[in-house]
């Protein structure tokens, strides 16, 4: 019975297939339900939910309602006027900018990181060794401390206030963790698979795309989600490297809405809901992938 | 002919070409390593962010180190780091153990617990700004006068409010890490303990906690290094105020560089940030012994 534990499978499998492998026996032996644990669990739920509830109901109030009603009471006459106001304030453009920056940095990150991870895991020599060490070092450095030289470089390259100015450093900052996670997964690919493909005359290049990539695809998805969330929610680069509404991304737009709408709190909160909505949809549709992407590499 | 066999043998021995790692390396060198050198170089210059950069010796360093605001920023950073660690670690650990259980209601709660992970720091800061309003926020909503404080305007309270919001944002992430850690503990350990008659609390202290050693190190490292990156949340929530009471190091760097236009001093602060980050990461790595890889250091 004890053997119903999940086997130490490949990392991909452990992150993706938890519920099926559930060791029910953890709870089986326990007669008493854990009241204290349950109580704590419900209290934390309240801590998490109350702010979210407040944001949602307030975004549906009109301004008079906001000032007069109890802040935690649902709106008597729910209105979508705030959402309309936000959408009319160029929200769609900011959304598109965020999408361009996210896709534009995540795809190149995955491509160059995968190639580098493959070379580091399969190759030898001082060059790849020191490249790997450099990336590992990059994980320990609070890279945003380098924002001032980056600002200098971007202005010198005449890229200030362009979306490219956000994309390029985002790629660079995402590379160390991406290479690390992907190489952890690539190490688990059995050497025999490569050997048998080599005997068939496949080149390293061909093995990379036809053998390694399909096998670590779940890891690529995970890394992609992790990076996408970071870029999508990133605030520092947009704050420092862009300026005009044409290049504004969503997190920065929330901040500027706050200035524009000033006392119109319901409208400000409507912008918060709208900006979060796409991620909420992803969460509902692909929760497991998203969650495993969040802890990419950390819980391995 | 002999030549071609040695060539092919060499290819077999060395694996894929190091060139595959070059694109990632170039990105990382240009936008992370060179700026890292750049921040050191700029700390010895005088620059207002627009005009000429002139060599200025150690003037920026002298100015920065003599500035009481810098000392205060270090103190605030340390306080936030320690308090948020003390608050987050037990909560995350207990919630991790709680959500690792397979009960249905726990799974449902876990789905809701992880919602804050989707929100950007900007969204969270703006939501809490409204929520903490003494007149229209949660305090008056719940009808508890003690909660209707000017949370963000009271310099005695604001630090704890910031720590609370940080916990709200990051506890879910660490819960996720602990949940993964707990689920990797073999069930047989608990079964053996039950046969020996160990209660729930004994099991927690004798099995769960020791088994989570590496998870605790991972989570602690991420928290410590990550707390050097609390920028956007506090920037929007309090902008460092009231006074200097929440002006922590990254924020101090930003305000010095981009608001006071003293890039030299801001670069010196950037160097301090990098040094503290590296020292913390190495220290925690040392404490944890030889822990798999240098992996888990990413702050984000």
Coordinates of C-alpha atoms in Angstrom, one line a residue:
Chain A
X1 CA 0.0 0.0 0.0
X2 CA 2.9 2.2 0.8
X3 CA 4.0 1.8 -2.8
X4 CA 1.2 4.1 -4.1
X5 CA 3.7 6.9 -3.7
X6 CA 4.6 8.7 -6.9
X7 CA 7.8 7.2 -8.3
X8 CA 10.6 9.8 -8.7
X9 CA 9.7 10.1 -12.4
X10 CA 11.1 12.6 -14.8
X11 CA 10.7 16.2 -13.6
X12 CA 8.3 16.8 -16.5
X13 CA 6.0 14.1 -15.2
X14 CA 6.2 15.2 -11.6
X15 CA 5.1 18.7 -12.4
X16 CA 2.4 17.7 -14.8
X17 CA 0.8 14.6 -13.4
X18 CA 0.4 15.1 -9.7
X19 CA -3.3 14.5 -9.1
X20 CA -3.4 11.0 -10.7
X21 CA -0.4 9.9 -8.7
X22 CA -2.0 11.1 -5.5
X23 CA -0.9 9.2 -2.5
X24 CA -4.3 9.0 -0.8
X25 CA -2.8 7.0 2.0
X26 CA -1.4 10.2 3.5
X27 CA -4.8 11.0 4.9
X28 CA -6.1 7.5 5.2
X29 CA -4.5 6.7 8.6
X30 CA -5.7 9.9 10.2
X31 CA -8.9 9.5 12.1
X32 CA -9.3 13.1 13.3
X33 CA -9.8 15.8 10.8
X34 CA -7.3 18.6 11.2
X35 CA -9.6 21.4 12.5
X36 CA -6.8 23.8 13.3
X37 CA -5.3 23.4 9.8
X38 CA -8.7 23.9 8.3
X39 CA -9.4 27.0 10.3
X40 CA -6.0 28.5 9.2
X41 CA -6.8 27.6 5.7
X42 CA -10.2 29.4 5.7
X43 CA -8.6 32.5 7.4
X44 CA -6.0 32.8 4.7
X45 CA -8.7 32.4 2.1
X46 CA -10.4 35.5 3.6
X47 CA -7.2 37.4 3.5
X48 CA -6.8 36.6 -0.2
X49 CA -10.4 37.0 -1.2
X50 CA -11.5 40.1 0.6
X51 CA -9.2 42.5 -1.4
X52 CA -10.1 40.8 -4.7
X53 CA -13.8 41.0 -3.8
X54 CA -13.4 44.7 -2.9
X55 CA -11.6 45.5 -6.2
X56 CA -14.3 43.7 -8.3
X57 CA -17.4 45.2 -6.6
X58 CA -15.9 48.7 -6.4
X59 CA -15.1 48.6 -10.1
X60 CA -18.8 48.0 -10.7
X61 CA -20.0 51.0 -8.7
X62 CA -20.6 54.5 -10.0
X63 CA -18.8 57.3 -8.3
X64 CA -21.7 58.4 -6.2
X65 CA -22.2 54.9 -5.1
X66 CA -18.6 54.6 -4.2
X67 CA -18.7 57.6 -1.9
X68 CA -21.9 56.8 -0.2
X69 CA -22.3 53.1 0.1
X70 CA -20.6 50.7 2.5
X71 CA -17.3 49.9 0.8
X72 CA -17.8 46.2 1.1
X73 CA -21.5 46.1 0.1
X74 CA -22.1 45.0 -3.5
X75 CA -23.3 47.9 -5.8
X76 CA -27.0 48.6 -5.8
X77 CA -26.9 49.4 -9.4
X78 CA -24.0 47.6 -11.0
X79 CA -22.5 49.6 -13.9
X80 CA -20.0 48.8 -16.6
X81 CA -19.4 52.5 -17.3
X82 CA -16.0 52.3 -15.6
X83 CA -14.9 49.5 -17.9
X84 CA -16.1 51.5 -20.9
X85 CA -14.1 54.5 -19.7
X86 CA -11.0 52.4 -19.4
X87 CA -11.5 50.8 -22.7
X88 CA -12.0 54.2 -24.3
X89 CA -8.7 55.4 -22.7
X90 CA -6.5 53.5 -25.2
X91 CA -6.6 50.4 -23.1
X92 CA -6.5 48.2 -26.2
X93 CA -3.3 49.9 -27.4
X94 CA -1.6 49.2 -24.1
X95 CA -2.8 45.7 -24.2
X96 CA -1.4 45.2 -27.7
X97 CA 1.9 46.7 -26.6
X98 CA 2.1 44.3 -23.7
X99 CA 1.4 41.4 -26.1
X100 CA 4.1 42.5 -28.5
X101 CA 6.7 42.9 -25.8
X102 CA 5.8 39.6 -24.2
X103 CA 5.8 37.5 -27.3
X104 CA 8.7 39.4 -28.8
X105 CA 10.9 38.7 -25.8
X106 CA 9.7 35.2 -24.8
X107 CA 10.1 33.5 -28.2
X108 CA 13.7 34.7 -28.8
X109 CA 14.5 33.9 -25.1
X110 CA 13.3 30.3 -25.6
X111 CA 15.2 29.9 -28.9
X112 CA 18.6 31.1 -27.7
X113 CA 18.2 29.6 -24.3
X114 CA 17.3 26.2 -25.6
X115 CA 20.3 26.2 -28.1
X116 CA 22.6 27.3 -25.3
X117 CA 21.3 24.7 -22.9
X118 CA 21.7 22.0 -25.5
X119 CA 25.3 23.0 -26.2
X120 CA 26.1 23.2 -22.4
X121 CA 24.6 19.8 -21.7
X122 CA 25.8 17.9 -24.7
X123 CA 29.1 19.8 -25.4
X124 CA 32.4 20.1 -23.7
X125 CA 35.2 22.5 -23.4
X126 CA 36.2 25.6 -21.4
X127 CA 34.0 27.9 -23.5
X128 CA 30.8 26.2 -22.7
X129 CA 31.8 25.6 -19.1
X130 CA 32.5 29.3 -18.5
X131 CA 29.4 30.3 -20.3
X132 CA 27.4 28.1 -18.0
X133 CA 29.2 29.6 -14.9
X134 CA 28.5 33.1 -16.1
X135 CA 24.8 32.3 -16.4
X136 CA 24.7 30.8 -12.9
X137 CA 26.4 33.9 -11.6
X138 CA 23.7 36.0 -13.4
X139 CA 21.1 34.3 -11.2
X140 CA 22.7 35.6 -8.0
X141 CA 22.9 39.3 -9.1
X142 CA 20.0 41.6 -8.7
X143 CA 20.1 42.6 -12.3
X144 CA 17.8 45.5 -12.0
X145 CA 20.6 47.3 -10.2
X146 CA 22.1 47.7 -13.6
X147 CA 19.2 49.8 -14.9
X148 CA 21.2 53.0 -15.2
X149 CA 23.8 51.7 -17.7
X150 CA 20.9 50.0 -19.6
X151 CA 19.2 53.3 -19.7
X152 CA 22.4 54.9 -21.0
X153 CA 22.8 52.2 -23.7
X154 CA 19.2 52.4 -24.8
X155 CA 19.3 56.2 -25.2
X156 CA 22.7 56.0 -27.0
X157 CA 21.3 53.4 -29.4
X158 CA 18.3 55.7 -30.1
X159 CA 16.0 53.1 -28.9
X160 CA 14.5 55.1 -26.0
X161 CA 10.7 55.0 -25.9
X162 CA 10.5 52.0 -28.3
X163 CA 9.1 48.6 -27.7
X164 CA 12.4 47.1 -28.7
X165 CA 14.0 48.9 -25.7
X166 CA 11.8 46.7 -23.5
X167 CA 12.3 43.6 -25.5
X168 CA 16.1 43.4 -25.6
X169 CA 16.9 43.7 -21.9
X170 CA 14.0 41.4 -21.1
X171 CA 15.5 38.7 -23.2
X172 CA 18.9 39.1 -21.6
X173 CA 17.5 39.0 -18.0
X174 CA 15.4 35.9 -18.8
X175 CA 18.3 33.9 -20.2
X176 CA 20.1 32.7 -17.1
X177 CA 17.1 31.1 -15.4
X178 CA 15.8 29.7 -18.8
X179 CA 19.2 28.1 -19.6
X180 CA 19.3 26.6 -16.1
X181 CA 15.9 25.0 -16.2
X182 CA 16.2 23.8 -19.7
X183 CA 19.6 22.2 -19.1
X184 CA 18.3 20.5 -15.9
X185 CA 15.7 18.9 -18.1
X186 CA 18.0 18.1 -21.0
X187 CA 20.4 16.3 -18.6
X188 CA 17.6 13.8 -18.0
X189 CA 17.4 12.7 -21.6
X190 CA 19.2 9.3 -21.7
X191 CA 22.4 9.4 -23.6
X192 CA 21.5 6.2 -25.5
X193 CA 18.9 8.1 -27.4
X194 CA 21.5 10.5 -28.7
X195 CA 23.9 7.6 -29.5
X196 CA 21.4 5.7 -31.5
X197 CA 20.5 8.7 -33.5
X198 CA 24.2 9.5 -34.1
X199 CA 24.7 5.9 -35.4
X200 CA 21.9 6.7 -37.9
X201 CA 24.1 9.6 -39.0
X202 CA 22.2 12.5 -37.5
X203 CA 24.2 15.6 -36.8
X204 CA 24.2 17.5 -33.5
X205 CA 22.0 20.1 -35.1
X206 CA 19.5 17.6 -36.2
X207 CA 19.4 15.9 -32.8
X208 CA 18.8 19.2 -31.2
X209 CA 15.6 19.8 -33.1
X210 CA 14.3 16.3 -33.7
X211 CA 15.3 14.6 -30.4
X212 CA 16.1 17.0 -27.7
X213 CA 13.3 19.6 -28.4
X214 CA 10.4 17.2 -28.5
X215 CA 11.5 15.5 -25.3
X216 CA 11.8 18.7 -23.3
X217 CA 8.8 20.4 -24.8
X218 CA 6.9 20.5 -21.4
X219 CA 9.9 22.3 -19.9
X220 CA 10.0 24.8 -22.8
X221 CA 6.4 25.6 -22.2
X222 CA 7.0 25.9 -18.4
X223 CA 9.9 28.3 -19.0
X224 CA 7.9 30.2 -21.5
X225 CA 5.1 30.8 -19.1
X226 CA 7.4 31.8 -16.3
X227 CA 9.1 34.4 -18.5
X228 CA 5.9 35.6 -20.1
X229 CA 4.4 36.3 -16.7
X230 CA 7.5 38.2 -15.7
X231 CA 7.6 40.3 -18.8
X232 CA 3.8 40.9 -18.9
X233 CA 3.8 42.2 -15.3
X234 CA 7.1 44.0 -15.5
X235 CA 7.1 47.6 -14.4
X236 CA 10.7 48.8 -14.0
X237 CA 11.8 48.6 -17.7
X238 CA 8.7 50.3 -19.0
X239 CA 9.0 53.0 -16.3
X240 CA 12.6 53.8 -17.2
X241 CA 12.9 53.0 -20.9
X242 CA 9.6 54.3 -22.3
X243 CA 7.7 57.5 -22.0
X244 CA 4.9 58.2 -24.5
X245 CA 1.4 56.6 -24.6
X246 CA 2.4 54.9 -27.9
X247 CA 4.8 52.6 -26.2
X248 CA 2.9 52.2 -22.9
X249 CA 2.4 48.7 -21.6
X250 CA -0.3 47.5 -19.2
X251 CA 1.4 47.7 -15.8
X252 CA 2.6 51.2 -16.6
X253 CA -0.9 52.2 -17.9
X254 CA -2.4 51.2 -14.5
X255 CA -0.1 53.6 -12.9
X256 CA -0.9 56.4 -15.4
X257 CA -4.6 55.7 -15.1
X258 CA -4.3 56.3 -11.5
X259 CA -3.0 59.8 -12.2
X260 CA -5.6 60.5 -15.0
X261 CA -8.7 59.2 -13.1
X262 CA -7.4 60.5 -9.8
X263 CA -10.5 60.4 -7.5
X264 CA -12.4 58.1 -9.8
X265 CA -11.4 55.0 -7.8
X266 CA -14.0 52.7 -9.4
X267 CA -12.5 53.4 -12.8
X268 CA -8.9 52.9 -11.5
X269 CA -10.0 49.5 -10.1
X270 CA -11.8 48.6 -13.3
X271 CA -8.4 49.1 -15.1
X272 CA -6.8 46.7 -12.6
X273 CA -9.5 44.1 -13.3
X274 CA -9.2 44.5 -17.1
X275 CA -5.4 44.2 -16.9
X276 CA -5.6 41.0 -14.9
X277 CA -8.5 39.5 -16.8
X278 CA -6.4 37.9 -19.6
X279 CA -4.2 36.1 -17.1
X280 CA -7.3 35.0 -15.2
X281 CA -8.6 33.4 -18.4
X282 CA -5.2 31.6 -18.9
X283 CA -5.4 30.5 -15.3
X284 CA -8.8 29.0 -15.7
X285 CA -7.9 27.3 -19.0
X286 CA -4.4 26.1 -18.3
X287 CA -4.0 26.3 -14.5
X288 CA -1.7 23.3 -14.2
X289 CA 0.8 24.6 -16.8
X290 CA 0.6 28.1 -15.4
X291 CA 1.3 27.0 -11.8
X292 CA 4.2 24.7 -12.8
X293 CA 5.5 27.6 -14.9
X294 CA 5.5 29.8 -11.8
X295 CA 7.8 27.7 -9.9
X296 CA 9.8 26.7 -12.9
X297 CA 13.0 25.2 -11.7
X298 CA 12.5 26.1 -8.1
X299 CA 10.6 23.0 -6.9
X300 CA 12.6 20.6 -8.9
Chain B
X1 CA 41.0 9.6 -45.1
X2 CA 42.7 9.3 -41.7
X3 CA 42.1 13.0 -41.3
X4 CA 38.4 12.6 -41.8
X5 CA 38.1 9.8 -39.2
X6 CA 39.9 11.9 -36.6
X7 CA 37.7 14.8 -37.4
X8 CA 34.5 12.7 -37.0
X9 CA 35.9 11.2 -33.8
X10 CA 36.5 14.7 -32.4
X11 CA 33.0 15.7 -33.3
X12 CA 31.7 12.7 -31.4
X13 CA 33.8 13.5 -28.4
X14 CA 33.2 17.2 -28.2
X15 CA 29.5 17.2 -29.0
X16 CA 27.6 20.2 -30.4
X17 CA 29.5 23.3 -31.3
X18 CA 29.9 26.1 -28.8
X19 CA 28.5 28.4 -31.4
X20 CA 25.0 27.4 -30.3
X21 CA 25.6 29.1 -27.0
X22 CA 26.8 32.3 -28.6
X23 CA 23.4 34.1 -29.2
X24 CA 22.4 33.7 -25.6
X25 CA 25.8 34.7 -24.4
X26 CA 25.9 37.8 -26.5
X27 CA 22.5 39.0 -25.3
X28 CA 23.5 38.3 -21.7
X29 CA 26.9 40.0 -22.1
X30 CA 25.5 43.1 -23.8
X31 CA 22.5 43.7 -21.5
X32 CA 23.6 42.2 -18.2
X33 CA 27.4 41.8 -17.8
X34 CA 28.4 45.0 -19.6
X35 CA 25.9 47.1 -17.6
X36 CA 27.2 45.4 -14.5
X37 CA 30.6 46.8 -15.3
X38 CA 28.9 50.0 -16.4
X39 CA 27.3 50.6 -13.1
X40 CA 30.7 50.4 -11.4
X41 CA 32.2 52.8 -14.0
X42 CA 29.3 55.2 -13.8
X43 CA 29.6 55.4 -10.0
X44 CA 32.9 57.3 -10.6
X45 CA 31.3 59.9 -12.9
X46 CA 29.0 62.8 -12.8
X47 CA 26.0 62.6 -15.0
X48 CA 22.5 64.1 -14.9
X49 CA 21.0 61.5 -17.3
X50 CA 21.0 63.7 -20.3
X51 CA 24.2 65.7 -20.8
X52 CA 27.8 64.7 -20.9
X53 CA 29.3 62.1 -18.6
X54 CA 32.4 63.4 -16.8
X55 CA 34.9 61.6 -14.6
X56 CA 34.4 62.6 -11.1
X57 CA 36.6 60.4 -8.9
X58 CA 35.0 59.2 -5.7
X59 CA 32.8 62.3 -5.3
X60 CA 29.6 60.3 -6.0
X61 CA 30.6 57.6 -3.5
X62 CA 31.5 60.3 -0.9
X63 CA 28.2 62.0 -1.5
X64 CA 26.1 58.8 -1.3
X65 CA 27.8 57.4 1.7
X66 CA 27.6 60.7 3.6
X67 CA 23.9 61.0 2.8
X68 CA 21.9 60.0 5.9
X69 CA 19.1 58.9 3.5
X70 CA 21.4 56.1 2.2
X71 CA 21.9 54.8 5.7
X72 CA 18.2 55.0 6.3
X73 CA 17.5 53.2 3.0
X74 CA 19.8 50.4 4.1
X75 CA 18.1 50.2 7.4
X76 CA 14.6 50.2 5.8
X77 CA 15.7 47.5 3.4
X78 CA 17.0 45.4 6.2
X79 CA 13.8 45.8 8.2
X80 CA 11.6 45.0 5.3
X81 CA 13.8 42.0 4.5
X82 CA 13.7 40.6 8.0
X83 CA 10.0 41.3 8.8
X84 CA 8.8 40.0 5.5
X85 CA 10.9 36.9 6.0
X86 CA 9.5 36.3 9.5
X87 CA 5.9 36.8 8.3
X88 CA 6.1 34.9 5.1
X89 CA 8.1 31.8 6.0
X90 CA 5.8 30.3 8.6
X91 CA 2.7 31.2 6.7
X92 CA 4.0 29.8 3.4
X93 CA 5.3 26.6 5.1
X94 CA 2.1 25.9 6.9
X95 CA 0.0 26.7 3.8
X96 CA 2.3 24.5 1.7
X97 CA 1.8 21.6 4.1
X98 CA -2.0 22.3 4.1
X99 CA -2.3 22.5 0.3
X100 CA -0.2 19.4 -0.1
X101 CA -3.0 17.4 1.4
X102 CA -5.3 15.7 -1.1
X103 CA -8.6 16.7 0.4
X104 CA -11.0 18.2 -2.1
X105 CA -11.7 21.4 -0.2
X106 CA -8.0 22.0 0.1
X107 CA -7.5 21.7 -3.6
X108 CA -10.3 24.2 -4.1
X109 CA -8.8 26.6 -1.6
X110 CA -5.4 26.2 -3.3
X111 CA -6.8 27.3 -6.6
X112 CA -8.0 30.5 -5.0
X113 CA -4.8 31.0 -3.0
X114 CA -2.7 31.2 -6.1
X115 CA -4.7 34.0 -7.7
X116 CA -2.5 36.8 -6.4
X117 CA 0.3 35.2 -8.5
X118 CA -1.4 36.5 -11.6
X119 CA -1.5 40.1 -10.6
X120 CA 1.3 42.5 -11.4
X121 CA 2.9 44.5 -8.6
X122 CA 1.4 47.6 -10.1
X123 CA -2.1 46.1 -9.9
X124 CA -1.6 44.9 -6.3
X125 CA -0.2 48.2 -5.2
X126 CA -3.1 50.2 -6.7
X127 CA -5.7 47.8 -5.3
X128 CA -4.3 48.1 -1.8
X129 CA -4.0 51.8 -2.1
X130 CA -7.8 51.9 -2.5
X131 CA -8.3 49.2 0.0
X132 CA -6.4 50.9 2.7
X133 CA -8.1 54.2 2.3
X134 CA -9.3 55.3 5.8
X135 CA -12.7 56.6 4.4
X136 CA -13.6 54.4 1.5
X137 CA -11.5 51.3 2.0
X138 CA -11.9 48.0 3.9
X139 CA -11.6 49.5 7.4
X140 CA -14.9 51.4 7.3
X141 CA -16.4 48.6 5.2
X142 CA -15.9 46.1 8.0
X143 CA -17.1 48.6 10.5
X144 CA -14.1 48.2 12.8
X145 CA -12.8 51.6 13.8
X146 CA -9.3 50.3 14.5
X147 CA -9.0 49.3 10.9
X148 CA -10.0 52.7 9.6
X149 CA -6.6 54.1 9.9
X150 CA -4.5 56.2 7.6
X151 CA -2.4 53.2 7.0
X152 CA -0.1 54.6 4.3
X153 CA 0.2 58.1 5.9
X154 CA 1.3 57.0 9.4
X155 CA 5.1 56.6 9.4
X156 CA 4.9 54.2 12.4
X157 CA 2.5 51.8 10.7
X158 CA 3.4 52.1 7.0
X159 CA 6.4 49.7 7.2
X160 CA 4.2 46.9 8.6
X161 CA 1.5 47.7 6.0
X162 CA 4.1 47.3 3.3
X163 CA 5.3 44.0 4.8
X164 CA 1.7 42.8 4.8
X165 CA 1.1 43.7 1.2
X166 CA 4.4 42.0 0.3
X167 CA 3.3 38.9 2.1
X168 CA -0.1 39.0 0.3
X169 CA 1.8 39.1 -3.0
X170 CA 4.5 36.6 -2.4
X171 CA 3.2 34.0 0.1
X172 CA 1.3 32.2 -2.7
X173 CA 4.6 31.7 -4.6
X174 CA 6.4 30.3 -1.6
X175 CA 3.3 28.2 -0.7
X176 CA 3.7 26.7 -4.1
X177 CA 7.3 25.9 -3.5
X178 CA 6.6 24.3 -0.1
X179 CA 3.7 22.4 -1.5
X180 CA 6.0 20.8 -4.1
X181 CA 8.5 20.1 -1.4
X182 CA 6.0 18.4 0.9
X183 CA 4.7 16.3 -1.9
X184 CA 8.1 14.8 -2.5
X185 CA 8.4 13.4 1.0
X186 CA 7.8 9.7 0.8
X187 CA 4.5 8.7 2.3
X188 CA 6.1 5.7 4.0
X189 CA 7.8 8.0 6.4
X190 CA 4.5 9.1 7.7
X191 CA 3.1 5.6 7.8
X192 CA 6.0 4.4 9.8
X193 CA 5.5 7.4 12.2
X194 CA 1.9 6.5 12.6
X195 CA 2.7 3.0 13.5
X196 CA 5.0 4.3 16.1
X197 CA 2.1 6.4 17.4
X198 CA 3.5 9.8 16.5
X199 CA 0.8 12.5 16.4
X200 CA 0.4 15.2 13.8
X201 CA 2.5 17.7 15.5
X202 CA 5.3 15.3 16.1
X203 CA 5.2 14.2 12.5
X204 CA 5.5 17.8 11.4
X205 CA 8.5 18.5 13.5
X206 CA 10.2 15.1 13.1
X207 CA 9.5 14.4 9.4
X208 CA 8.1 17.3 7.5
X209 CA 10.4 20.0 8.7
X210 CA 13.7 18.1 8.4
X211 CA 12.7 16.8 5.0
X212 CA 12.0 20.3 3.8
X213 CA 15.5 21.5 4.5
X214 CA 16.4 22.2 0.9
X215 CA 13.0 23.7 0.2
X216 CA 13.5 26.0 3.1
X217 CA 16.9 27.1 1.8
X218 CA 15.5 27.6 -1.7
X219 CA 12.5 29.6 -0.4
X220 CA 14.7 31.7 2.0
X221 CA 17.2 32.5 -0.7
X222 CA 14.5 33.6 -3.1
X223 CA 12.9 35.7 -0.4
X224 CA 16.2 37.4 0.7
X225 CA 17.4 38.1 -2.8
X226 CA 13.9 38.9 -4.0
X227 CA 13.4 41.5 -1.2
X228 CA 16.2 43.5 -2.9
X229 CA 13.8 43.8 -5.8
X230 CA 10.7 45.1 -4.1
X231 CA 10.6 48.2 -6.2
X232 CA 7.4 48.6 -8.2
X233 CA 5.1 47.6 -5.3
X234 CA 6.5 50.1 -2.9
X235 CA 7.0 52.7 -5.6
X236 CA 3.3 52.8 -6.3
X237 CA 2.0 52.1 -2.8
X238 CA 4.0 54.7 -0.9
X239 CA 6.6 56.2 -3.2
X240 CA 9.0 55.7 -0.2
X241 CA 7.0 57.8 2.1
X242 CA 5.7 59.2 4.3
X243 CA 9.0 61.0 4.6
X244 CA 11.7 58.4 4.1
X245 CA 10.0 55.6 6.1
X246 CA 9.6 53.1 3.2
X247 CA 12.3 54.3 0.9
X248 CA 14.3 51.1 0.5
X249 CA 17.5 50.7 -1.4
X250 CA 16.2 50.1 -5.0
X251 CA 13.7 52.9 -4.6
X252 CA 16.4 55.2 -3.3
X253 CA 18.5 54.3 -6.3
X254 CA 15.6 55.1 -8.7
X255 CA 14.7 58.4 -7.0
X256 CA 18.3 59.5 -6.8
X257 CA 19.0 58.7 -10.5
X258 CA 15.8 59.5 -12.3
X259 CA 14.2 62.1 -10.1
X260 CA 17.1 63.9 -8.5
X261 CA 19.1 63.4 -11.8
X262 CA 22.2 62.2 -9.9
X263 CA 23.2 59.2 -11.9
X264 CA 26.6 58.9 -10.3
X265 CA 25.3 58.5 -6.8
X266 CA 22.5 56.2 -8.1
X267 CA 25.1 54.0 -9.7
X268 CA 27.0 53.8 -6.4
X269 CA 23.8 52.7 -4.9
X270 CA 23.4 50.1 -7.7
X271 CA 26.9 48.8 -6.9
X272 CA 25.9 48.4 -3.2
X273 CA 22.7 46.6 -4.3
X274 CA 24.7 44.1 -6.4
X275 CA 27.2 43.5 -3.6
X276 CA 24.5 42.9 -1.0
X277 CA 22.6 40.6 -3.4
X278 CA 25.7 38.5 -4.2
X279 CA 26.8 38.3 -0.6
X280 CA 23.3 37.2 0.5
X281 CA 23.1 34.6 -2.2
X282 CA 26.5 33.2 -1.4
X283 CA 25.9 33.2 2.3
X284 CA 22.7 31.3 2.0
X285 CA 24.2 28.9 -0.4
X286 CA 27.0 28.3 2.0
X287 CA 24.5 27.8 4.9
X288 CA 22.7 25.2 2.8
X289 CA 25.8 23.2 2.1
X290 CA 26.2 21.8 -1.4
X291 CA 22.8 22.3 -2.6
X292 CA 22.2 20.8 -6.1
X293 CA 23.0 23.8 -8.2
X294 CA 23.4 27.5 -7.8
X295 CA 20.0 27.4 -9.3
X296 CA 17.5 28.7 -6.9
X297 CA 18.8 32.2 -6.6
X298 CA 16.6 34.0 -9.1
X299 CA 14.7 36.8 -7.4
X300 CA 12.2 38.1 -9.9

